[in-house]
């Protein structure tokens, strides 16, 4: 259903959500870019406005081809919705104008290309910080849709940042001011030796091992959705889930639709909500998938650390993983609770072989994953 708002900037944000529902990969950065682009074009020039949004919000030939149809459908339906609203809510028009908000007539005038439309006010888009701080285990049912949307936006934004890396080069034309100044310090500040940088081939690979045992029930669904959205943007990732056994689920998380991915996962015998064998599962990973590890691999383990096996097995598996990889990051949802200390035998055995130990209990803590990548 088309969302109806009384100012253009709010409708641009709603249009971004509309495109996401049709498979476009749009996060907060793209939304902010679209709002900035809209502020730089003539509001009554609908063609230029459409082009500005297209450049800001499309990332592939397929999205470019779909954009025109979706743009027309969205804004035409919005116009119809505004027509209906004007007729049933005529008495409230003056109140909107008193509050300095664009009236329904003003927005409809823009939709129709009226040259008398006032310059549109733009706004920045920000995520709901309060929701970001909410523990996953305490999310009420009426906020599930909001938290799922927030997870998609944060994970995709994080994945794009991981993709953006630069290296020095003598050939590319992107000027590197920092290295140019460093090179010319001995020349009295005269910029003679110029430095440039280019996109570097990002060889970093992520391997994620997610605990889906019963003790992780309150967190697993959110974490899997985060991984699904992350993998949509960052492709050099291998994902595994474990409870009593280890299962590779990379292929399932490549589905175009998250619900389809969940259906595939539920059809597999992954031991979801079963017992916990962290040590045995990690040993299986080392034996069967150790070839995935090298000095460019970062291993991320999502688990509360409750294990039913001897801690020595877990310590041995982690030691071998750490030796072969670049970094081991353990994200524990319980670490976000006040007064938490990793006192279980499994966590005590694991910590000497972990480079980073942090929480994973809410959106904010997952956003911080970027610090370790």
CSV table of C-alpha atoms in Angstrom, one decimal, residues 25 151-163 204-208 222-239 253 258 300 366-367 369-370 373:
chain,number,residue,atom,x,y,z
A,25,UNK,CA,19.2,-2.7,-2.4
A,151,UNK,CA,18.3,-4.8,10.7
A,152,UNK,CA,18.3,-4.8,6.9
A,153,UNK,CA,19.4,-1.2,6.7
A,154,UNK,CA,22.2,-1.5,9.2
A,155,UNK,CA,23.6,-4.8,7.9
A,156,UNK,CA,23.6,-3.5,4.2
A,157,UNK,CA,25.2,-0.2,5.2
A,158,UNK,CA,27.8,-2.1,7.1
A,159,UNK,CA,28.5,-4.5,4.2
A,160,UNK,CA,28.9,-1.6,1.8
A,161,UNK,CA,31.5,0.0,4.1
A,162,UNK,CA,33.4,-3.2,4.3
A,163,UNK,CA,33.5,-3.2,0.5
A,204,UNK,CA,38.8,-10.3,2.9
A,205,UNK,CA,36.5,-13.2,3.5
A,206,UNK,CA,34.0,-13.6,6.4
A,207,UNK,CA,33.1,-17.0,7.9
A,208,UNK,CA,30.2,-16.8,10.2
A,222,UNK,CA,17.2,-11.7,14.3
A,223,UNK,CA,20.9,-12.7,13.8
A,224,UNK,CA,20.0,-14.8,10.8
A,225,UNK,CA,18.1,-12.0,9.2
A,226,UNK,CA,21.1,-9.7,9.8
A,227,UNK,CA,23.3,-12.2,8.1
A,228,UNK,CA,20.9,-12.6,5.2
A,229,UNK,CA,20.8,-8.8,4.5
A,230,UNK,CA,24.6,-8.6,5.0
A,231,UNK,CA,25.2,-11.3,2.4
A,232,UNK,CA,23.0,-9.5,-0.1
A,233,UNK,CA,25.7,-6.9,-0.4
A,234,UNK,CA,28.9,-8.6,0.8
A,235,UNK,CA,29.3,-11.8,-1.2
A,236,UNK,CA,32.6,-13.0,0.2
A,237,UNK,CA,30.9,-14.6,3.1
A,238,UNK,CA,30.4,-18.2,4.2
A,239,UNK,CA,27.6,-18.9,6.7
A,253,UNK,CA,20.8,-17.2,2.4
A,258,UNK,CA,14.2,-13.7,3.0
A,300,UNK,CA,32.7,-14.4,13.5
A,366,UNK,CA,25.7,-5.4,15.5
A,367,UNK,CA,26.4,-2.0,14.0
A,369,UNK,CA,30.8,-5.1,14.2
A,370,UNK,CA,32.2,-2.7,11.7
A,373,UNK,CA,36.1,-5.8,10.4
